[in-house]
Amino acid sequence: MGPAQRPRAAGDGVRSLSASPSRRAAQAVDALRHGWPIALANGPVLLPAETAFAPGATAERMLIGAARAETLKLVNQREAAVPHAPVLLHGAERFDLAAARAVADPALDLAHPLKGPFRAEPIDWAESAAAALELARIAGILPAFLVDPSGAGEAQPFAPADLTSFTDPARLAIAARARLPVAAGEDCEIVAFRAPDDLREHVALVFGMPSSDRPPLVRLHSECLTGDVLGSLKCDCGPQLDAALHAAAQEVQHGGWGVVLYLRQEGRGIGLVNKLRAYRLQDQGFDTIDANRRLGLPDEARDFPVAARMLELIGTGTVRLMTNNPEKVAALEAAGVSVTERVPHSLPDNPHNTRYLATKRDRTGHLLP
Ligand SMILES: Nc1nc2c(ncn2[C@@H]2O[C@H](COP(=O)(O)OP(=O)(O)OP(=O)(O)O)[C@@H](O)[C@H]2O)c(=O)[nH]1
Ligand SMILES: [Zn+2]
């Protein structure tokens, strides 16, 4: 490994590295969402294939995730064994943005048969490459980049370690709280949380009086705009949220207290737009997991330490957890919360979500009938 940053000629379009690490990560997320390039410490400049608008930008290489590369038959199964490992593609012709988008976006798979041949090259900046793919997920865009493109414009500096401070749960704090009577129960307070860099604002609904004598009944609910607000039948999120609010409110009747955390981690952390891309693939026959893989995205990318921090700020480190997902229990315990009981939280199915629930049961270990 070389110095902290590859030597670059003065005035080569990379902004200064003087910002704090978490600020650099926040600016890099922002850059990717806007389509601006990032400059990796110890690595090249990367231009996001989906959002870039730099007309005329071309590159010899692209960076994508191994699962997407396998889907495109660009690497073999062994190379794709770690689905989110970065893959560096070398094309026979330079990639322009149209060609890069065809590599990145499964919606174009049929319309744009790929021009090859491509070959996968070893990456000597693998840690930075993996962090860049993670940054794309956080930005909610397709994880695919032009590598060291011509004509990319001013790049935002970014180092892998920047992500650590950006996602540090200790930086989360209570921003506001207020009484909020809701349909499920009137004795309820809403607590809103903010971190300085990650702009997602999580909330908790606390039913009854917090007490250290008795662990609260808790639900970790991850945002699902389609299910929570629009009544989508494709998943079980809407009914699960409703039932969780009622169960938490009921605890108060039984002398206890309940908490529903509403985590802004849409689509298990891949974001709304990528989730809708996965839905399109599900309509072509892929299940939840394979749809995410075809996009080059993880099927589980939620941040459970954030949930643990929220519980700590509310005043509890011990919970009874409503979930069918043993991995969620394990993730919360790994983040320092003691789960004294798993309370099943299964709702009736409908014809549109039976396959979704079957995938949960058969592929991700959910304890469902
Ligand atoms: N990527 C993706 N996310 C989905 C899909 N359907 C629902 N989601 C997201 O899944 C999250 C809800 O998962 P949870 O209800 O917490 O499910 P779980 O952790 O698997 O298990 P339970 O606690 O037992 O409900 C929400 O963020 C949804 O947006 C899908 O098809 N693809
Ligand atoms: Zn849902």
CSV table of C-alpha atoms and ligand atoms in Angstrom, one decimal:
chain,number,residue,atom,x,y,z
A,1,MET,CA,0.0,0.0,0.0
A,2,GLY,CA,1.2,3.5,-0.8
A,3,PRO,CA,0.7,6.8,0.9
A,4,ALA,CA,-2.8,7.9,2.1
A,5,GLN,CA,-3.6,9.2,-1.3
A,6,ARG,CA,-2.2,8.4,-4.8
A,7,PRO,CA,0.0,11.2,-6.1
A,8,ARG,CA,-2.0,13.4,-8.4
A,9,ALA,CA,-0.9,16.3,-10.5
A,10,ALA,CA,-1.8,19.7,-9.1
A,11,GLY,CA,-5.2,20.9,-10.4
A,12,ASP,CA,-6.4,17.5,-11.5
A,13,GLY,CA,-9.9,18.1,-10.2
A,14,VAL,CA,-9.8,16.5,-6.8
A,15,ARG,CA,-11.1,18.6,-3.9
A,16,SER,CA,-9.1,19.1,-0.8
A,17,LEU,CA,-8.8,16.3,1.8
A,18,SER,CA,-9.0,18.7,4.7
A,19,ALA,CA,-12.7,17.9,5.8
A,20,SER,CA,-13.3,15.6,8.7
A,21,PRO,CA,-13.8,11.9,7.8
A,22,SER,CA,-17.6,11.8,8.5
A,23,ARG,CA,-18.0,15.0,6.6
A,24,ARG,CA,-16.1,13.5,3.6
A,25,ALA,CA,-18.4,10.5,3.7
A,26,ALA,CA,-21.5,12.7,3.8
A,27,GLN,CA,-20.2,14.7,0.9
A,28,ALA,CA,-19.3,11.5,-1.0
A,29,VAL,CA,-22.9,10.1,-0.5
A,30,ASP,CA,-24.2,13.4,-1.7
A,31,ALA,CA,-21.9,13.5,-4.7
A,32,LEU,CA,-23.0,10.0,-5.8
A,33,ARG,CA,-26.6,10.8,-5.5
A,34,HIS,CA,-26.0,13.9,-7.7
A,35,GLY,CA,-23.9,12.1,-10.2
A,36,TRP,CA,-20.6,13.6,-9.3
A,37,PRO,CA,-17.4,11.6,-9.2
A,38,ILE,CA,-15.5,10.5,-6.0
A,39,ALA,CA,-11.7,10.2,-5.7
A,40,LEU,CA,-10.7,7.1,-3.7
A,41,ALA,CA,-7.7,7.4,-1.3
A,42,ASN,CA,-5.2,4.8,-2.7
A,43,GLY,CA,-7.4,4.3,-5.7
A,44,PRO,CA,-8.9,5.9,-8.8
A,45,VAL,CA,-11.6,8.4,-9.5
A,46,LEU,CA,-15.1,6.7,-9.8
A,47,LEU,CA,-18.0,8.1,-11.7
A,48,PRO,CA,-21.4,6.6,-10.7
A,49,ALA,CA,-22.9,5.0,-13.8
A,50,GLU,CA,-26.6,5.6,-12.9
A,51,THR,CA,-26.6,9.2,-11.9
A,52,ALA,CA,-23.6,10.8,-13.8
A,53,PHE,CA,-24.5,13.3,-16.5
A,54,ALA,CA,-20.9,14.1,-17.6
A,55,PRO,CA,-21.4,14.0,-21.4
A,56,GLY,CA,-18.6,12.3,-23.2
A,57,ALA,CA,-17.1,10.6,-20.1
A,58,THR,CA,-15.5,7.3,-21.1
A,59,ALA,CA,-13.4,4.8,-19.3
A,60,GLU,CA,-11.5,1.6,-20.0
A,61,ARG,CA,-12.8,-0.1,-16.8
A,62,MET,CA,-15.9,-0.4,-14.7
A,63,LEU,CA,-16.3,-1.3,-11.0
A,64,ILE,CA,-19.4,-3.5,-10.1
A,65,GLY,CA,-20.3,-6.0,-7.5
A,66,ALA,CA,-19.5,-9.7,-7.9
A,67,ALA,CA,-23.1,-10.9,-7.9
A,68,ARG,CA,-24.0,-8.5,-10.7
A,69,ALA,CA,-20.9,-9.6,-12.6
A,70,GLU,CA,-22.0,-13.2,-12.2
A,71,THR,CA,-25.5,-12.4,-13.4
A,72,LEU,CA,-23.9,-11.0,-16.5
A,73,LYS,CA,-21.7,-14.1,-16.9
A,74,LEU,CA,-18.7,-11.8,-16.5
A,75,VAL,CA,-17.1,-13.8,-13.8
A,76,ASN,CA,-17.3,-17.4,-12.7
A,77,GLN,CA,-19.1,-18.7,-9.6
A,78,ARG,CA,-15.8,-18.9,-7.6
A,79,GLU,CA,-15.0,-15.3,-8.2
A,80,ALA,CA,-18.6,-14.4,-7.2
A,81,ALA,CA,-18.5,-16.4,-4.0
A,82,VAL,CA,-18.6,-13.2,-2.0
A,83,PRO,CA,-21.6,-11.5,-3.6
A,84,HIS,CA,-20.6,-8.0,-2.7
A,85,ALA,CA,-16.9,-8.2,-3.4
A,86,PRO,CA,-15.9,-5.6,-6.0
A,87,VAL,CA,-15.1,-6.7,-9.5
A,88,LEU,CA,-13.0,-4.6,-11.9
A,89,LEU,CA,-14.1,-5.1,-15.5
A,90,HIS,CA,-11.9,-4.3,-18.5
A,91,GLY,CA,-13.9,-3.8,-21.7
A,92,ALA,CA,-12.7,-4.4,-25.3
A,93,GLU,CA,-14.0,-0.9,-26.1
A,94,ARG,CA,-14.1,2.0,-23.7
A,95,PHE,CA,-17.3,2.3,-21.7
A,96,ASP,CA,-19.4,5.4,-22.3
A,97,LEU,CA,-22.3,6.1,-19.9
A,98,ALA,CA,-24.8,4.3,-22.0
A,99,ALA,CA,-22.7,1.2,-22.0
A,100,ALA,CA,-22.0,1.5,-18.3
A,101,ARG,CA,-25.7,1.8,-17.6
A,102,ALA,CA,-26.4,-1.4,-19.6
A,103,VAL,CA,-23.9,-3.2,-17.3
A,104,ALA,CA,-25.4,-1.6,-14.2
A,105,ASP,CA,-29.1,-1.8,-14.7
A,106,PRO,CA,-31.0,-5.2,-15.0
A,107,ALA,CA,-34.0,-3.3,-16.5
A,108,LEU,CA,-31.8,-2.9,-19.6
A,109,ASP,CA,-30.6,-6.5,-19.8
A,110,LEU,CA,-33.1,-7.5,-22.6
A,111,ALA,CA,-32.9,-4.2,-24.5
A,112,HIS,CA,-29.1,-4.0,-24.5
A,113,PRO,CA,-27.3,-7.3,-25.1
A,114,LEU,CA,-23.8,-6.6,-23.7
A,115,LYS,CA,-20.9,-5.9,-26.0
A,116,GLY,CA,-17.9,-7.9,-24.9
A,117,PRO,CA,-15.6,-9.4,-24.4
A,118,PHE,CA,-14.9,-8.2,-20.9
A,119,ARG,CA,-12.3,-9.5,-18.5
A,120,ALA,CA,-12.1,-9.2,-14.7
A,121,GLU,CA,-8.8,-7.7,-13.5
A,122,PRO,CA,-7.3,-8.0,-10.0
A,123,ILE,CA,-7.8,-4.9,-7.8
A,124,ASP,CA,-5.0,-3.6,-5.7
A,125,TRP,CA,-7.3,-1.0,-4.0
A,126,ALA,CA,-9.9,-3.6,-3.0
A,127,GLU,CA,-10.8,-2.1,0.4
A,128,SER,CA,-11.5,1.3,-1.2
A,129,ALA,CA,-13.5,-0.4,-4.0
A,130,ALA,CA,-15.7,-2.3,-1.4
A,131,ALA,CA,-16.3,0.9,0.5
A,132,ALA,CA,-17.3,2.7,-2.8
A,133,LEU,CA,-19.9,0.0,-3.5
A,134,GLU,CA,-21.2,0.4,0.1
A,135,LEU,CA,-21.4,4.2,-0.4
A,136,ALA,CA,-23.5,3.6,-3.6
A,137,ARG,CA,-25.9,1.5,-1.5
A,138,ILE,CA,-26.2,4.2,1.1
A,139,ALA,CA,-26.8,6.8,-1.6
A,140,GLY,CA,-29.6,4.5,-3.0
A,141,ILE,CA,-28.1,4.2,-6.4
A,142,LEU,CA,-26.9,1.2,-8.5
A,143,PRO,CA,-23.5,0.0,-7.4
A,144,ALA,CA,-21.6,0.5,-10.6
A,145,PHE,CA,-18.9,3.0,-11.6
A,146,LEU,CA,-16.7,4.2,-14.5
A,147,VAL,CA,-13.1,3.9,-13.3
A,148,ASP,CA,-10.7,6.8,-13.9
A,149,PRO,CA,-13.0,8.2,-16.6
A,150,SER,CA,-12.0,11.0,-18.9
A,151,GLY,CA,-14.0,14.2,-18.6
A,152,ALA,CA,-15.6,13.4,-15.2
A,153,GLY,CA,-15.2,16.8,-13.6
A,154,GLU,CA,-14.3,17.7,-10.0
A,155,ALA,CA,-14.1,14.7,-7.7
A,156,GLN,CA,-15.0,14.4,-4.0
A,157,PRO,CA,-12.3,12.7,-1.9
A,158,PHE,CA,-13.2,9.6,0.0
A,159,ALA,CA,-11.3,7.0,2.1
A,160,PRO,CA,-12.8,3.7,3.4
A,161,ALA,CA,-12.3,4.7,7.0
A,162,ASP,CA,-14.6,7.8,6.4
A,163,LEU,CA,-17.6,5.4,6.5
A,164,THR,CA,-16.8,4.3,10.0
A,165,SER,CA,-17.3,7.7,11.5
A,166,PHE,CA,-20.3,8.4,9.2
A,167,THR,CA,-22.1,5.3,10.5
A,168,ASP,CA,-21.0,5.6,14.2
A,169,PRO,CA,-24.2,5.1,16.2
A,170,ALA,CA,-22.7,7.0,19.2
A,171,ARG,CA,-23.2,10.2,17.1
A,172,LEU,CA,-27.0,9.7,17.1
A,173,ALA,CA,-28.9,11.9,19.7
A,174,ILE,CA,-32.4,12.7,20.6
A,175,ALA,CA,-33.4,15.8,18.6
A,176,ALA,CA,-37.0,16.3,19.8
A,177,ARG,CA,-39.8,14.6,21.7
A,178,ALA,CA,-43.5,15.2,22.0
A,179,ARG,CA,-46.7,13.6,23.2
A,180,LEU,CA,-48.4,11.9,20.2
A,181,PRO,CA,-51.7,10.2,20.8
A,182,VAL,CA,-52.2,7.6,18.0
A,183,ALA,CA,-55.0,5.4,16.9
A,184,ALA,CA,-53.4,2.4,18.6
A,185,GLY,CA,-53.1,4.1,22.0
A,186,GLU,CA,-53.3,7.6,23.4
A,187,ASP,CA,-50.5,7.2,26.0
A,188,CYS,CA,-47.7,7.7,23.5
A,189,GLU,CA,-44.7,9.8,23.0
A,190,ILE,CA,-42.8,10.3,19.8
A,191,VAL,CA,-39.0,10.7,20.0
A,192,ALA,CA,-37.0,11.8,17.0
A,193,PHE,CA,-33.3,11.1,16.5
A,194,ARG,CA,-30.6,12.8,14.4
A,195,ALA,CA,-27.0,12.2,13.6
A,196,PRO,CA,-24.8,15.1,12.4
A,197,ASP,CA,-23.8,13.5,9.1
A,198,ASP,CA,-26.3,10.8,8.1
A,199,LEU,CA,-29.4,12.9,7.4
A,200,ARG,CA,-31.9,10.1,7.9
A,201,GLU,CA,-34.2,10.9,10.9
A,202,HIS,CA,-35.3,7.8,12.8
A,203,VAL,CA,-38.2,7.9,15.3
A,204,ALA,CA,-39.4,5.9,18.2
A,205,LEU,CA,-43.0,5.7,19.6
A,206,VAL,CA,-42.9,5.0,23.3
A,207,PHE,CA,-46.2,3.7,24.8
A,208,GLY,CA,-46.5,4.1,28.6
A,209,MET,CA,-43.8,5.1,31.2
A,210,PRO,CA,-40.3,3.8,30.6
A,211,SER,CA,-39.3,1.6,33.6
A,212,SER,CA,-36.2,-0.3,34.4
A,213,ASP,CA,-38.2,-2.8,36.4
A,214,ARG,CA,-39.7,-4.5,33.3
A,215,PRO,CA,-38.2,-4.9,29.8
A,216,PRO,CA,-40.4,-3.2,27.1
A,217,LEU,CA,-42.1,-5.0,24.3
A,218,VAL,CA,-40.3,-3.7,21.2
A,219,ARG,CA,-40.6,-3.8,17.5
A,220,LEU,CA,-37.9,-2.7,15.1
A,221,HIS,CA,-39.8,-1.6,12.0
A,222,SER,CA,-37.8,-0.8,8.9
A,223,GLU,CA,-39.4,1.8,6.6
A,224,CYS,CA,-41.4,0.5,3.7
A,225,LEU,CA,-43.1,3.4,1.9
A,226,THR,CA,-45.1,1.0,-0.3
A,227,GLY,CA,-46.4,-1.2,2.5
A,228,ASP,CA,-46.6,1.4,5.4
A,229,VAL,CA,-48.3,4.2,3.6
A,230,LEU,CA,-49.7,2.9,0.3
A,231,GLY,CA,-51.1,-0.4,1.4
A,232,SER,CA,-48.9,-2.5,-0.8
A,233,LEU,CA,-49.9,-6.2,-0.7
A,234,LYS,CA,-46.5,-7.4,-1.9
A,235,CYS,CA,-45.1,-7.5,1.6
A,236,ASP,CA,-46.4,-7.8,5.2
A,237,CYS,CA,-45.0,-4.5,6.4
A,238,GLY,CA,-48.2,-2.5,6.7
A,239,PRO,CA,-50.1,-5.1,8.8
A,240,GLN,CA,-46.9,-5.8,10.8
A,241,LEU,CA,-46.6,-2.1,11.7
A,242,ASP,CA,-50.2,-1.8,12.7
A,243,ALA,CA,-50.1,-4.9,14.8
A,244,ALA,CA,-46.9,-3.8,16.4
A,245,LEU,CA,-48.3,-0.4,17.4
A,246,HIS,CA,-51.4,-2.1,18.9
A,247,ALA,CA,-49.3,-4.7,20.8
A,248,ALA,CA,-47.0,-2.0,22.2
A,249,ALA,CA,-50.0,0.1,23.3
A,250,GLN,CA,-51.6,-3.1,24.8
A,251,GLU,CA,-48.5,-3.5,27.1
A,252,VAL,CA,-49.6,-0.3,28.9
A,253,GLN,CA,-52.9,-2.0,29.8
A,254,HIS,CA,-50.9,-4.9,31.3
A,255,GLY,CA,-48.8,-2.6,33.4
A,256,GLY,CA,-45.8,-2.5,31.1
A,257,TRP,CA,-44.5,-0.3,28.3
A,258,GLY,CA,-43.9,-0.7,24.6
A,259,VAL,CA,-41.6,0.8,21.9
A,260,VAL,CA,-41.9,0.8,18.1
A,261,LEU,CA,-38.7,2.0,16.4
A,262,TYR,CA,-39.3,3.3,12.9
A,263,LEU,CA,-36.0,3.0,11.2
A,264,ARG,CA,-35.4,4.9,7.9
A,265,GLN,CA,-33.8,1.9,6.2
A,266,GLU,CA,-36.2,1.4,3.3
A,267,GLY,CA,-36.0,-1.9,1.4
A,268,ARG,CA,-33.7,-3.4,4.1
A,269,GLY,CA,-31.3,-0.6,3.5
A,270,ILE,CA,-31.1,-0.5,-0.3
A,271,GLY,CA,-33.5,2.5,-0.7
A,272,LEU,CA,-36.8,3.0,-2.3
A,273,VAL,CA,-35.7,3.2,-5.9
A,274,ASN,CA,-33.5,0.1,-5.7
A,275,LYS,CA,-36.3,-1.8,-4.0
A,276,LEU,CA,-38.7,-0.9,-6.9
A,277,ARG,CA,-36.0,-2.2,-9.3
A,278,ALA,CA,-36.0,-5.4,-7.3
A,279,TYR,CA,-39.8,-5.5,-7.6
A,280,ARG,CA,-39.5,-5.3,-11.4
A,281,LEU,CA,-37.2,-8.3,-11.3
A,282,GLN,CA,-39.6,-10.1,-9.0
A,283,ASP,CA,-42.3,-9.7,-11.6
A,284,GLN,CA,-39.9,-11.5,-14.0
A,285,GLY,CA,-39.8,-14.4,-11.6
A,286,PHE,CA,-36.8,-13.8,-9.3
A,287,ASP,CA,-37.4,-14.0,-5.5
A,288,THR,CA,-36.5,-11.3,-3.0
A,289,ILE,CA,-32.9,-12.5,-2.6
A,290,ASP,CA,-32.0,-13.2,-6.2
A,291,ALA,CA,-33.6,-9.9,-7.3
A,292,ASN,CA,-31.3,-8.0,-5.0
A,293,ARG,CA,-28.3,-10.0,-6.2
A,294,ARG,CA,-29.0,-9.2,-9.8
A,295,LEU,CA,-28.8,-5.6,-8.9
A,296,GLY,CA,-25.5,-6.2,-7.2
A,297,LEU,CA,-27.0,-5.3,-3.8
A,298,PRO,CA,-27.1,-7.1,-0.5
A,299,ASP,CA,-30.4,-8.7,0.5
A,300,GLU,CA,-29.9,-7.5,4.1
A,301,ALA,CA,-28.1,-4.1,4.7
A,302,ARG,CA,-29.8,-2.7,7.7
A,303,ASP,CA,-27.9,-1.0,10.5
A,304,PHE,CA,-28.9,-2.6,13.8
A,305,PRO,CA,-26.4,-0.7,16.0
A,306,VAL,CA,-28.5,2.4,15.2
A,307,ALA,CA,-31.5,0.6,16.7
A,308,ALA,CA,-29.5,-0.4,19.8
A,309,ARG,CA,-28.4,3.3,20.2
A,310,MET,CA,-32.0,4.5,20.0
A,311,LEU,CA,-33.0,2.0,22.7
A,312,GLU,CA,-30.1,3.2,24.9
A,313,LEU,CA,-31.2,6.8,24.5
A,314,ILE,CA,-34.8,5.9,25.4
A,315,GLY,CA,-33.4,4.2,28.5
A,316,THR,CA,-33.4,0.5,28.0
A,317,GLY,CA,-30.8,-2.2,27.1
A,318,THR,CA,-33.1,-5.1,27.7
A,319,VAL,CA,-36.1,-5.9,25.5
A,320,ARG,CA,-38.8,-8.5,24.5
A,321,LEU,CA,-38.6,-8.4,20.7
A,322,MET,CA,-41.4,-8.8,18.3
A,323,THR,CA,-40.0,-10.6,15.2
A,324,ASN,CA,-39.9,-13.8,13.3
A,325,ASN,CA,-36.4,-13.2,12.3
A,326,PRO,CA,-33.7,-14.9,14.5
A,327,GLU,CA,-31.0,-12.9,12.6
A,328,LYS,CA,-32.6,-9.7,13.9
A,329,VAL,CA,-32.4,-11.0,17.4
A,330,ALA,CA,-28.7,-11.9,16.9
A,331,ALA,CA,-27.9,-8.5,15.3
A,332,LEU,CA,-29.5,-6.6,18.1
A,333,GLU,CA,-27.7,-8.7,20.7
A,334,ALA,CA,-24.4,-8.2,18.8
A,335,ALA,CA,-25.1,-4.5,19.1
A,336,GLY,CA,-25.3,-4.8,22.9
A,337,VAL,CA,-29.0,-5.2,23.6
A,338,SER,CA,-30.2,-8.1,25.7
A,339,VAL,CA,-33.3,-9.8,24.2
A,340,THR,CA,-35.1,-11.8,26.9
A,341,GLU,CA,-37.8,-13.1,24.6
A,342,ARG,CA,-38.6,-13.4,20.9
A,343,VAL,CA,-42.3,-12.7,20.5
A,344,PRO,CA,-43.6,-14.1,17.2
A,345,HIS,CA,-45.0,-11.4,14.9
A,346,SER,CA,-46.7,-13.2,11.9
A,347,LEU,CA,-49.7,-11.8,10.1
A,348,PRO,CA,-52.1,-13.4,7.7
A,349,ASP,CA,-50.8,-13.7,4.1
A,350,ASN,CA,-52.5,-12.6,0.9
A,351,PRO,CA,-52.1,-13.9,-2.7
A,352,HIS,CA,-49.5,-11.2,-3.5
A,353,ASN,CA,-47.1,-11.8,-0.6
A,354,THR,CA,-47.2,-15.6,-0.3
A,355,ARG,CA,-44.0,-16.0,-2.3
A,356,TYR,CA,-42.3,-13.2,-0.3
A,357,LEU,CA,-43.2,-14.9,3.0
A,358,ALA,CA,-42.1,-18.3,1.6
A,359,THR,CA,-38.7,-16.8,0.7
A,360,LYS,CA,-38.4,-15.4,4.2
A,361,ARG,CA,-39.2,-18.9,5.6
A,362,ASP,CA,-37.1,-21.0,3.2
A,363,ARG,CA,-34.1,-18.8,2.4
A,364,THR,CA,-33.6,-16.3,5.3
A,365,GLY,CA,-34.4,-18.5,8.3
A,366,HIS,CA,-37.6,-16.7,9.4
A,367,LEU,CA,-39.7,-18.7,11.8
A,368,LEU,CA,-42.9,-18.6,9.9
A,369,PRO,CA,-45.7,-21.2,9.3
B,1,LIG,N1,-35.0,-5.3,-0.9
B,1,LIG,C1,-36.3,-5.6,-0.6
B,1,LIG,N2,-36.8,-5.1,0.6
B,1,LIG,C2,-38.0,-5.4,0.9
B,1,LIG,C3,-38.9,-6.2,0.0
B,1,LIG,N3,-40.1,-6.3,0.6
B,1,LIG,C4,-40.0,-5.7,1.8
B,1,LIG,N4,-38.8,-5.1,2.0
B,1,LIG,C5,-38.3,-4.3,3.1
B,1,LIG,O1,-38.1,-5.2,4.2
B,1,LIG,C6,-38.2,-4.4,5.4
B,1,LIG,C7,-39.1,-5.0,6.3
B,1,LIG,O2,-38.6,-6.1,6.9
B,1,LIG,P1,-39.1,-6.7,8.3
B,1,LIG,O3,-40.6,-6.7,8.4
B,1,LIG,O4,-38.3,-5.9,9.4
B,1,LIG,O5,-38.7,-8.1,8.2
B,1,LIG,P2,-37.7,-9.1,8.8
B,1,LIG,O6,-36.6,-8.5,9.6
B,1,LIG,O7,-37.2,-9.8,7.6
B,1,LIG,O8,-38.5,-10.0,9.8
B,1,LIG,P3,-39.6,-9.7,10.9
B,1,LIG,O9,-39.1,-8.9,12.0
B,1,LIG,O10,-40.0,-11.1,11.3
B,1,LIG,O11,-40.8,-9.0,10.2
B,1,LIG,C8,-38.7,-3.0,5.0
B,1,LIG,O12,-37.6,-2.1,5.0
B,1,LIG,C9,-39.2,-3.2,3.5
B,1,LIG,O13,-39.1,-2.1,2.7
B,1,LIG,C10,-38.3,-6.7,-1.2
B,1,LIG,O14,-38.9,-7.4,-2.0
B,1,LIG,N5,-37.0,-6.3,-1.4
B,2,ZN,ZN,-42.9,-3.8,2.9
